[in-house]
Coordinates of C-alpha atoms and ligand atoms in Angstrom, one line a residue:
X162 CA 4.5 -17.6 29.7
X163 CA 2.8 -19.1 32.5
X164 CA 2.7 -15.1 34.6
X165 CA 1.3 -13.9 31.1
X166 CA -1.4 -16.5 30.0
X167 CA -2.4 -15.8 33.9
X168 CA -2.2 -12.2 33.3
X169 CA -4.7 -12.6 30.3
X170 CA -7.0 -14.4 32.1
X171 CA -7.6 -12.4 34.7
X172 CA -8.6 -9.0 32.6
X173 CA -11.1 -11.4 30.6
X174 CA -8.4 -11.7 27.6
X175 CA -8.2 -15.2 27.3
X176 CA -10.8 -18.1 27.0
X177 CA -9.5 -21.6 27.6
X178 CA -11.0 -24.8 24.9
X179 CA -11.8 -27.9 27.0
X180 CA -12.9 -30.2 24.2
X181 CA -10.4 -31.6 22.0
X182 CA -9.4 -30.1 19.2
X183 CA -7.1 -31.0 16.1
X184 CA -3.8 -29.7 15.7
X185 CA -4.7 -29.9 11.8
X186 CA -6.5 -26.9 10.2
X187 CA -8.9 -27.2 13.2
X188 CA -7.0 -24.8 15.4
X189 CA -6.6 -22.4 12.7
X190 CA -10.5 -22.0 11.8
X191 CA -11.1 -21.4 15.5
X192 CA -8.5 -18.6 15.5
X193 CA -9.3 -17.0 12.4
X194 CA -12.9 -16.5 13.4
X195 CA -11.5 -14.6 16.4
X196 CA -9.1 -12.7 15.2
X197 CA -11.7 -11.6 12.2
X198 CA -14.7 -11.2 14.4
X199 CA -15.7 -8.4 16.5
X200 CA -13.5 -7.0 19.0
X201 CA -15.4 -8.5 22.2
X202 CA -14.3 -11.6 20.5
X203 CA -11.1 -11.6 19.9
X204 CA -9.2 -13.7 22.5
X205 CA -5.9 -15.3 23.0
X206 CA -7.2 -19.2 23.3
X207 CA -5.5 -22.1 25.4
X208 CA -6.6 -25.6 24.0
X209 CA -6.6 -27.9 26.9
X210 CA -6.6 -31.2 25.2
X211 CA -5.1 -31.2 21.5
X212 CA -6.0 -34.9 20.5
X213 CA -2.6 -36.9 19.9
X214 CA -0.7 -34.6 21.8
X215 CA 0.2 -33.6 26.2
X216 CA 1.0 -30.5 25.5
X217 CA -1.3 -27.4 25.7
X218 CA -1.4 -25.3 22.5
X219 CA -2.0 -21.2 22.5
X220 CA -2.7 -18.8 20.1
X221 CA -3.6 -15.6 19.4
X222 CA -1.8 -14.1 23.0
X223 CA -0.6 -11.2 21.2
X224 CA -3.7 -10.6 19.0
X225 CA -4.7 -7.0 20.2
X226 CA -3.1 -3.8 21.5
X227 CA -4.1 -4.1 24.9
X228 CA -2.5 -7.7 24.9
X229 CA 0.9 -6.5 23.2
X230 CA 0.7 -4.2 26.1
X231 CA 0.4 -7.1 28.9
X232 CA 3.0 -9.0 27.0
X233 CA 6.1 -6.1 27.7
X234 CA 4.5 -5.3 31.1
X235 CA 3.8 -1.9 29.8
X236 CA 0.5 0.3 30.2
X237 CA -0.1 1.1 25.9
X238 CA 2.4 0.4 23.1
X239 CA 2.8 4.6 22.7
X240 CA 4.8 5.0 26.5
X241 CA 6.9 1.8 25.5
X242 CA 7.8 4.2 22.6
X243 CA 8.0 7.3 24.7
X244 CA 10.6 5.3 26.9
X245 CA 12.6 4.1 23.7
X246 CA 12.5 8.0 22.9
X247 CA 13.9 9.5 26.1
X248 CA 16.8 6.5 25.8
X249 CA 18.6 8.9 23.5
X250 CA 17.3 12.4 25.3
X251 CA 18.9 15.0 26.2
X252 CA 21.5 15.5 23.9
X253 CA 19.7 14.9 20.1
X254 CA 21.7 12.6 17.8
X255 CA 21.8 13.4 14.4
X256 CA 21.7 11.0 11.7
X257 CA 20.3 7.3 11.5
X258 CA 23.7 5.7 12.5
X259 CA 24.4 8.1 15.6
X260 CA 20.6 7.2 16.3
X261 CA 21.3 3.6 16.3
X262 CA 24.7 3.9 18.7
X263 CA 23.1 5.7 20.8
X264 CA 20.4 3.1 21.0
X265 CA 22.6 0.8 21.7
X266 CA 24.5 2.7 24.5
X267 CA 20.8 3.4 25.9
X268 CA 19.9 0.0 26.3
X269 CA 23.3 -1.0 27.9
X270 CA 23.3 1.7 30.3
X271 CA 19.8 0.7 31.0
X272 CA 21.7 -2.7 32.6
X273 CA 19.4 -5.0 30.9
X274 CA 22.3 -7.4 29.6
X275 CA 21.0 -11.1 29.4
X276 CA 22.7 -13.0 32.7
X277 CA 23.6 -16.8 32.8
X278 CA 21.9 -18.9 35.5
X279 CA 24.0 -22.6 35.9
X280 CA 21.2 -24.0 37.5
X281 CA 17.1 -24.1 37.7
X282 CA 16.6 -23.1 34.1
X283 CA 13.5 -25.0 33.2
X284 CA 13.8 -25.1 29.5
X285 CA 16.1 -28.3 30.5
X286 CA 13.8 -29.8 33.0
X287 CA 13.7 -32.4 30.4
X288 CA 16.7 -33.5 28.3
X289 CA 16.7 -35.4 25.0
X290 CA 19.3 -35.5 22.9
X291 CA 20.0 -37.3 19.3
X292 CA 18.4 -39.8 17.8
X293 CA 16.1 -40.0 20.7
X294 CA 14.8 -36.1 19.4
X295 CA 11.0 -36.7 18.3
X296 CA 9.6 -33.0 17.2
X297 CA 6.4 -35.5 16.2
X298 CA 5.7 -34.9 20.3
X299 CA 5.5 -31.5 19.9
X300 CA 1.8 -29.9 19.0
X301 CA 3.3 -28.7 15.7
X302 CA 0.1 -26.9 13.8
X303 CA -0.5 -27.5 10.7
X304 CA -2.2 -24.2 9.5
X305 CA -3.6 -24.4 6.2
X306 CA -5.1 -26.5 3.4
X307 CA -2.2 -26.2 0.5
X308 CA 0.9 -26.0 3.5
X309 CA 3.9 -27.7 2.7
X310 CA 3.5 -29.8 6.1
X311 CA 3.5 -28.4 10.0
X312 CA 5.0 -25.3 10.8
X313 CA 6.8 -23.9 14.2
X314 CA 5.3 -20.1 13.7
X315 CA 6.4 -18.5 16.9
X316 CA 10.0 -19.5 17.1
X317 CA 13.2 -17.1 18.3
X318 CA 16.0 -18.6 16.1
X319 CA 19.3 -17.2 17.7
X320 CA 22.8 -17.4 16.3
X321 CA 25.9 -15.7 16.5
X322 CA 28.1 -13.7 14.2
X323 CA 30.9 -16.3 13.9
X324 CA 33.2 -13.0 14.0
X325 CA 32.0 -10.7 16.5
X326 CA 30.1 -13.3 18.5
X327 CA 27.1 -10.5 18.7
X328 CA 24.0 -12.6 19.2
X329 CA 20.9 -12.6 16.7
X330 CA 17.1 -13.6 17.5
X331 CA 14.7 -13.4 15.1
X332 CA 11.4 -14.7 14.6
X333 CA 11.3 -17.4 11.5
X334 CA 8.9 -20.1 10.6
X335 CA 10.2 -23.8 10.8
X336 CA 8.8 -26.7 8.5
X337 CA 8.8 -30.1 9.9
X338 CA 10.6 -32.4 7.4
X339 CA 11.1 -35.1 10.3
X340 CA 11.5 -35.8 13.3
X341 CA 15.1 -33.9 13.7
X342 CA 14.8 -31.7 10.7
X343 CA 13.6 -28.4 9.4
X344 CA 13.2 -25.7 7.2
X345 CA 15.1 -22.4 7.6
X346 CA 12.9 -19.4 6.5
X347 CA 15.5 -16.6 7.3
X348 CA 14.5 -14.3 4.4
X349 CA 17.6 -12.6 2.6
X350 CA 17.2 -9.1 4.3
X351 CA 16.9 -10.9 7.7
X352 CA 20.1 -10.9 10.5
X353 CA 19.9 -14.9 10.8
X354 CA 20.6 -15.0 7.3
X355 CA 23.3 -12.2 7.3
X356 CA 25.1 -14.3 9.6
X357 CA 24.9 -17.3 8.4
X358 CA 26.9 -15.8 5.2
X359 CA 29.2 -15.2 7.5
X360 CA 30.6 -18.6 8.2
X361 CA 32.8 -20.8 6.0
X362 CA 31.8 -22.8 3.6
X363 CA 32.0 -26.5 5.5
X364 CA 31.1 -24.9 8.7
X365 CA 27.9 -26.7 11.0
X366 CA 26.5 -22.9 12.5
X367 CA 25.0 -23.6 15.4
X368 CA 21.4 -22.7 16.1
X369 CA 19.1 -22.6 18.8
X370 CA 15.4 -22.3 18.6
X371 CA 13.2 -21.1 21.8
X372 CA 9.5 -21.6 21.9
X373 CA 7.2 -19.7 24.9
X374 CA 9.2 -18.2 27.6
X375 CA 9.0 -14.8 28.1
X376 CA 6.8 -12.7 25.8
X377 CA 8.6 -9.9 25.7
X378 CA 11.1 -11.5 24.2
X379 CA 8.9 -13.3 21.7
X380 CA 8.2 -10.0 20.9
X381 CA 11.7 -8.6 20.6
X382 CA 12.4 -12.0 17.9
X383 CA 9.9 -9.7 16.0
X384 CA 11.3 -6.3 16.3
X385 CA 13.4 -4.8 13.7
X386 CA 16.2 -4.1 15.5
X387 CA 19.7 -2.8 13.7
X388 CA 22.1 -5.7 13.6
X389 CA 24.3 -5.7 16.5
X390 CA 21.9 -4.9 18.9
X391 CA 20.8 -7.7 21.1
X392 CA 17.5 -8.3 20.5
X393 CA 17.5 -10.5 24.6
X394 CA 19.1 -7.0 25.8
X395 CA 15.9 -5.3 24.2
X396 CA 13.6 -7.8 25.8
X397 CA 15.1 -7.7 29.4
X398 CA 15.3 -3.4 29.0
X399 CA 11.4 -4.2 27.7
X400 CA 10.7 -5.8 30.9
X401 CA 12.7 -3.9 32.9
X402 CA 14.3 -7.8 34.2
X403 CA 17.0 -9.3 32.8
X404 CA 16.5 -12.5 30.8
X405 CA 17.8 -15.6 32.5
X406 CA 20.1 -17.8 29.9
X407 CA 21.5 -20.8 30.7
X408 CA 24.1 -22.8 28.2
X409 CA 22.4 -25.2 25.4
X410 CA 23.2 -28.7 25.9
X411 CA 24.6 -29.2 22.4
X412 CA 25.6 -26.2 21.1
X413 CA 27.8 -23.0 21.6
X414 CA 24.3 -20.4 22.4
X415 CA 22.9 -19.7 24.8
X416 CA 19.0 -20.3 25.7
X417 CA 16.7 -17.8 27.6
X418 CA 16.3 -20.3 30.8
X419 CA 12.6 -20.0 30.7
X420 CA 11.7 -21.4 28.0
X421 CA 9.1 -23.9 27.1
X422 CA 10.6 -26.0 24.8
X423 CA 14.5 -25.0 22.7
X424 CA 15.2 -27.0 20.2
X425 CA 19.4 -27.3 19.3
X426 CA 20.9 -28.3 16.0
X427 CA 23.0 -26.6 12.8
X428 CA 22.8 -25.5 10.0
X429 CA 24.9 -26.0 6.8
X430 CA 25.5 -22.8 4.7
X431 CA 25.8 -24.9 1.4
X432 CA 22.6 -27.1 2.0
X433 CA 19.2 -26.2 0.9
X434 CA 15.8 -27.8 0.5
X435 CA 12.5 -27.3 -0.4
X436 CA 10.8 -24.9 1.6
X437 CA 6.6 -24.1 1.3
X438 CA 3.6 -23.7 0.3
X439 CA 2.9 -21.4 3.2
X440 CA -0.6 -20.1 4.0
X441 CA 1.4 -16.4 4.7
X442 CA 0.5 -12.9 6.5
X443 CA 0.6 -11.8 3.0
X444 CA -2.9 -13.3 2.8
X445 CA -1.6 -15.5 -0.3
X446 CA 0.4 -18.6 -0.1
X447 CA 4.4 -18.1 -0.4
X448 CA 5.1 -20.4 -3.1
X449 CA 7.8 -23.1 -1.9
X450 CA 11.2 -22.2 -2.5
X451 CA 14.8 -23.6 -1.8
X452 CA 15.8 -22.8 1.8
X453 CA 18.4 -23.8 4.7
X454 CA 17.7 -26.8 6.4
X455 CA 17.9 -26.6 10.4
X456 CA 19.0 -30.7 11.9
X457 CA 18.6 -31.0 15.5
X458 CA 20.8 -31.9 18.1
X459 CA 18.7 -32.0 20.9
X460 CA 15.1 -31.0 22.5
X461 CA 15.1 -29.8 25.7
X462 CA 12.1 -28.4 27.7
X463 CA 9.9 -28.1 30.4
X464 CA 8.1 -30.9 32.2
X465 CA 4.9 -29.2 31.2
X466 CA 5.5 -26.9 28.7
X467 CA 2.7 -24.6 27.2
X468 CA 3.1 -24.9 22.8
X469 CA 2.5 -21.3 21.5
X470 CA 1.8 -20.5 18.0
X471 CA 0.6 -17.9 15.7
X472 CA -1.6 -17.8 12.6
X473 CA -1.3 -16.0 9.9
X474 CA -3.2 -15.1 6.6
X475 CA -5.6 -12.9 5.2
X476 CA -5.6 -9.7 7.5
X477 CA -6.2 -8.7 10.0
X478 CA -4.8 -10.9 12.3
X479 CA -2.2 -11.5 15.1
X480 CA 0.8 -10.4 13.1
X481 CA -0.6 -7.5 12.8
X482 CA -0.8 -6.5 16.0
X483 CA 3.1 -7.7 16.8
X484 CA 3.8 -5.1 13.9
X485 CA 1.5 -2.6 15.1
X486 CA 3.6 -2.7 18.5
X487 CA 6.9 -2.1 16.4
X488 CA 5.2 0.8 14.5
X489 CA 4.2 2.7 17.9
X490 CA 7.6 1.9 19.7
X491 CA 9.8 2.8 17.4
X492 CA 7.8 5.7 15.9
X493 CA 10.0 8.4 18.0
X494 CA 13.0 7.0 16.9
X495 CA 12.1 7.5 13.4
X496 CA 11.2 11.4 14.6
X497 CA 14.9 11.4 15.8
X498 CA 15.9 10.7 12.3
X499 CA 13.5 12.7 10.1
X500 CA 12.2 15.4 12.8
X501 CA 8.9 16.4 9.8
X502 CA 7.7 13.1 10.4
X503 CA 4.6 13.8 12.9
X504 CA 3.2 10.3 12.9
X505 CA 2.9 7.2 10.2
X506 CA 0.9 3.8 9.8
X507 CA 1.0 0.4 8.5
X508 CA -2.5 -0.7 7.9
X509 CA -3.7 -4.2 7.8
X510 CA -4.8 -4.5 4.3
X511 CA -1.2 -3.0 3.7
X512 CA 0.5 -6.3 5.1
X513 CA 3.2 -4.1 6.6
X514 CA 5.5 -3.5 3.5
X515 CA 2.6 -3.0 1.1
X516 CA 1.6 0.3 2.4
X517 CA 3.1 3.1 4.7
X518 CA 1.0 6.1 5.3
X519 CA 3.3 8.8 6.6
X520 CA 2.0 12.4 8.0
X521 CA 4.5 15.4 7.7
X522 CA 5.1 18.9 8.3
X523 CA 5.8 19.7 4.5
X524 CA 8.2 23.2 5.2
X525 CA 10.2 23.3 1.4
X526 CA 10.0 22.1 -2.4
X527 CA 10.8 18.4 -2.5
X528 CA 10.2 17.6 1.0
X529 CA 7.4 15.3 0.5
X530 CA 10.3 13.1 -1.9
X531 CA 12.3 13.5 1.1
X532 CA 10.2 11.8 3.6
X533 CA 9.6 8.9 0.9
X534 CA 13.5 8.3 0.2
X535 CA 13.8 8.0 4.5
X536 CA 11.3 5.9 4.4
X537 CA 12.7 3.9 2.1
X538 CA 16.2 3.6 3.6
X539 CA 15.2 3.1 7.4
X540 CA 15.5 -0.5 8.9
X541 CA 12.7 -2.4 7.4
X542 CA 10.3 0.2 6.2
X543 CA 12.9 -0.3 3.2
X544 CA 11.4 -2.5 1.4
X545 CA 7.9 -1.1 1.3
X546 CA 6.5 -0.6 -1.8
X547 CA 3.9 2.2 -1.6
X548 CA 4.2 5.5 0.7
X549 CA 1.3 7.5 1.2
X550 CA 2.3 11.2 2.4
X551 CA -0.7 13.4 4.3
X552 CA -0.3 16.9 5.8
X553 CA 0.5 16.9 9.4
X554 CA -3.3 17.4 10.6
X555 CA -4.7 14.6 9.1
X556 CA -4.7 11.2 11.3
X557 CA -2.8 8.3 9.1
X558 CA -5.3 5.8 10.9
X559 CA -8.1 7.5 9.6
X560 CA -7.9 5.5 6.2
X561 CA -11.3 6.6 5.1
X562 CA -9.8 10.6 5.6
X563 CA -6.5 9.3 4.4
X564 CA -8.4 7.8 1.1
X565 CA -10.3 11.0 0.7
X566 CA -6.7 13.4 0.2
X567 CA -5.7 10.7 -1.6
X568 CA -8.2 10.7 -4.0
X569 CA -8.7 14.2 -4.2
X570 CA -5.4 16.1 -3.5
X571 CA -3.3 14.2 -6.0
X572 CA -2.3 14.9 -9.7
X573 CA -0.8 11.8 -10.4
X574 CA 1.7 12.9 -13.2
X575 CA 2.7 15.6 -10.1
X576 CA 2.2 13.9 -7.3
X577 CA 3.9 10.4 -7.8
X578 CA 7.4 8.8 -7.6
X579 CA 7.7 5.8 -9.3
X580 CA 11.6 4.2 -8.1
X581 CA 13.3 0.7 -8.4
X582 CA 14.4 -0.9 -5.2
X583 CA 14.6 -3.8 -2.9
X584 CA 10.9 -5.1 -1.8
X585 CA 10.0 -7.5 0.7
X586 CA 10.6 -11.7 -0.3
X587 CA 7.0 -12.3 0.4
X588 CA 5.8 -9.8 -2.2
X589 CA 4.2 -11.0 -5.4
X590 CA 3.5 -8.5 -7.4
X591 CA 6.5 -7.3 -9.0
X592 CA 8.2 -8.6 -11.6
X593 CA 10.9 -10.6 -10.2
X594 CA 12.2 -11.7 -6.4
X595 CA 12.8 -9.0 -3.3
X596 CA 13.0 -6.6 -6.6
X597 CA 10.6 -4.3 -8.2
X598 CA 9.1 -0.8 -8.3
X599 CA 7.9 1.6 -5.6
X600 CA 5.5 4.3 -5.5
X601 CA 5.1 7.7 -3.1
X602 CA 2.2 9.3 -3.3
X603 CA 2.2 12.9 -2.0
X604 CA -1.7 13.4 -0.9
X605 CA -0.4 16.9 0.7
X606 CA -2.6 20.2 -0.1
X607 CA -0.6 21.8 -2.7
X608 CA 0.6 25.5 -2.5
X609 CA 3.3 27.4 -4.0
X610 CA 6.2 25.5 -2.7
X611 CA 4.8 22.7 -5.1
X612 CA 5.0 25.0 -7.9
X613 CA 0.8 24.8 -7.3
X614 CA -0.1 27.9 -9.5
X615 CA -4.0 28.2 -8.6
X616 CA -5.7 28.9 -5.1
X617 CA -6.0 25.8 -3.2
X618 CA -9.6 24.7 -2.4
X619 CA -10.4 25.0 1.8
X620 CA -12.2 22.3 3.7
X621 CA -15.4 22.4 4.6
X622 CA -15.9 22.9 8.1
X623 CA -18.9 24.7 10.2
X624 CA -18.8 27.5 12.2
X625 CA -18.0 26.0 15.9
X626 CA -20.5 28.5 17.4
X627 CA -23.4 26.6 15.2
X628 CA -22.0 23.3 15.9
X629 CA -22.0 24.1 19.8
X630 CA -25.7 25.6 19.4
X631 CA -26.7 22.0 17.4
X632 CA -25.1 20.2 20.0
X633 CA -26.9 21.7 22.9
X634 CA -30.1 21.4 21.1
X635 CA -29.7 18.0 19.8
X636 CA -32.4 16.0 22.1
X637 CA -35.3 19.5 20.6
X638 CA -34.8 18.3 17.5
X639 CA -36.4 15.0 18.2
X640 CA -33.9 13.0 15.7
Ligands
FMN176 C1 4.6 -14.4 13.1 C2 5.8 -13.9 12.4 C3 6.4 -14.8 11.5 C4 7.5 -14.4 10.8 N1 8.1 -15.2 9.9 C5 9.2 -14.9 9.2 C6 9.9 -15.8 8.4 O1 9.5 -16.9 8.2 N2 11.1 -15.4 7.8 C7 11.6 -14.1 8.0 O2 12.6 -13.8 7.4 N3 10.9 -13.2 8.7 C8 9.8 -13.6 9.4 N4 9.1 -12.7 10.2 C9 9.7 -11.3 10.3 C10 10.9 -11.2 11.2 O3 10.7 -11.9 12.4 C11 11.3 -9.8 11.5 O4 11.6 -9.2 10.2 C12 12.4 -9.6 12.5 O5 12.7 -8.2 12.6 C13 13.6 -10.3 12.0 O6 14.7 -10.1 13.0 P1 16.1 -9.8 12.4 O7 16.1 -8.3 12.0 O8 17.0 -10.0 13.6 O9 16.4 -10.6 11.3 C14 8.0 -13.1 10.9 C15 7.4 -12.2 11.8 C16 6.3 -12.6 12.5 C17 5.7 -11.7 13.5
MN177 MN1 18.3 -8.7 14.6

């Protein structure tokens, strides 16, 4: 953390905020204005002096592309992906599950396996255990107006299959009830929750919760990986560095050693509680709901510990950019699996599972149903609700181009799939929870593998000889 906020600093990326600030709402303003104002603006931000509270807070460290990039040590988000890709080279796998072994052999060959250190872990520079645990000491934000109270927004939540032992981390927002308790968001589709079905009834599953530390593996808490894969493995192969663990002080898991704070405890899979409001990435409130509770055995930490948190809300911000890194390192994977896919998108307005925009090489009838259906049975991307299909020459950034074949290529009687399925917990608009409809649009040209009886329309374009001539004479024009 302390190598990254450097890192950021000195490439301009991060502007530090001397005068105190609140840990109330006040943070949150400041952010959003960042993350929603121009580009030359948007900065991760250190708050110095947080009133009530000795602990540094920072935000927005992973709020643009080039900082995702500084965060996995990598040069762009694209060669992290091009490494991911040649993991599985030479031999091509066929078929999501052989992709997903051989991922898992990649990484392991790659020697990246998390590696206990007995001493010098700093995340236990400072021990507190029991009823002496005071999460009130932590600069716990609390992010917006109708919030159900403060909430820990860039935690990695690990636990362990109580079968297999294989480790998960994910990324799950905490809501301070007290001083040694918390809410559990692990949504239903979510490994953290998968596991904690696992355990009997009358069980205590123990959980750890690591704050700061190493951002590639804050990242990797993020990262859709297939259960059973390691999501510490995929941060030390990230960084090319194994991650340092060291043993909780409490509980069975074990904590990546550099850690700012870890917070220890368990969880009972009968017991649940209120959970929300939550200002969410959806850009709408989640509306409180009954979830696990999290009690806490103990606090450990370092003597000066740095408090990182995330915002989220109406897009774009931060979260978008964590997502946009999953989208562009896991893209050739997602080739491996459905080679027509040439490249696809998630745009902000699209809140990740509102809106993929996938372009293909369309080669027989149906295809374009095809691609939608992979879509929605691939990791994550499952529960998106709308697909938006474009012909492999048209950019799925471009939304304006990717608007325009929308708009214009599409009979909608034709050109839609309308299909019950899973959606994402957050989503509102369908008709009941994690359940609903989903549509693919196929904004393809249309020929006669479509059944597309009539001559299809060409685009527009000028003669490059005039365009060069135009561009050479440009400044005689006197425009
Ligand atoms: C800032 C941020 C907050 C998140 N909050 C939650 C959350 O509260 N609950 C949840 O289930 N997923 C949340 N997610 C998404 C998960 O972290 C993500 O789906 C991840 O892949 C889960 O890991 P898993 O596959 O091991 O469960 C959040 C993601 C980000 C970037
Ligand atoms: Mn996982």
């Amino acid at each position: 953390m302390r190598d990254f906020v450097a890192a950021l600093e000195s490439r301009g990326e991060l502007r530090r905020v001397r005068v105190p600030v609140s840990a109330d709402l006040e943070i949150t303003e400041i952010t959003d204005r960042l993350s929603k104002g121009p580009a030359a603006l948007n900065r991760a931000l250190l708050f110095e002096n947080v009133r009530g509270f000795d602990i540094p807070v920072a935000t927005n460290l992973f709020g643009s592309a080039s900082r995702m990039a500084v965060a996995l040590g990598a040069a762009s988000l694209d060669a992290v992906g091009e490494r991911l890709g040649a993991l599985l080279s030479p031999e091509l796998p066929r078929g999501a599950r052989a992709v997903m072994d051989r991922l898992r052999m990649g990484l392991e060959a790659a020697r990246s396996f998390p590696h206990r250190v007995d001493k010098d872990a700093p995340c236990q520079e400072v021990v507190v255990t029991g009823d002496a645990v005071r999460l009130s000491e932590l600069p716990i934000l609390k992010c917006w107006p109708e919030d159900g109270g403060r909430y820990i927004t860039l935690p990695l939540v690990i636990t362990r299959d109580p079968a297999s032992g294989v480790r998960n981390v994910g990324m799950y927002r905490l809501q301070e009830y007290d001083d040694r308790t918390l809410g559990m968001h692990w949504q239903i589709h979510k490994g953290g929750a998968e596991q904690s079905e696992r355990w009997a009834p009358g069980s205590r599953i123990p959980v750890a919760v690591a704050i700061g530390g190493d951002p590639a593996a804050t990242y990797a808490a993020s990262a859709p990986l297939p259960p059973g894969i390691d999501e510490f493995l995929f941060a030390g192969w990230l960084r090319k560095r194994r991650m340092r663990m060291v043993r909780g002080v409490t509980v069975d898991l074990d904590v990546p050693a550099d850690a700012d704070v870890v917070l220890e405890g368990w969880v009972d899979p009968a017991e649940r509680r209120t959970e929300g409001p939550f200002g969410d990435h959806t850009g709408y409130y989640s509306l409180a709901d009954e979830y696990p509770v999290l009690h806490l055995t103990a606090l450990t930490r370092r003597r000066e510990p740095l408090y990182p948190a995330t915002l989220v809300g109406r897009p774009p911000m931060e979260d978008f950019w964590l997502g946009h890194a999953t989208e562009r390192i896991f893209l050739p994977l997602l080739r491996l699996v459905q080679p027509e896919i040439v490249d696809y998108h998630m745009p902000a307005e699209g809140v990740f599972h509102n809106c993929v925009i996938v372009s293909m090489r369309k080669r027989y009838p149906g295809h374009v149903a095809k691609v939608c259906f992979a879509v929605w049975s691939t990791m994550q991307l499952a529960n998106s609700k709308c697909v938006i299909v474009v012909d492999e020459d048209i950019d799925p950034h471009d939304l304006r181009e990717v608007a325009f074949r929308a708009f214009s290529n599409v009979d909608p009687r034709r050109d839609t799939i309308i299909v019950d399925g899973p959606l994402d917990v957050l989503d509102h608009g369908g008709p009941s929870f994690a359940r609903g409809s989903k549509m693919g649009i196929d904004a393809t040209r249309k020929g006669a593998l479509d059944g597309y009886q009539r001559p299809w329309p060409p685009d527009i374009l000028m003669d490059p000889r005039v365009v060069e001539q135009v561009e050479r004479r440009w400044k005689e024009y006197g425009l």
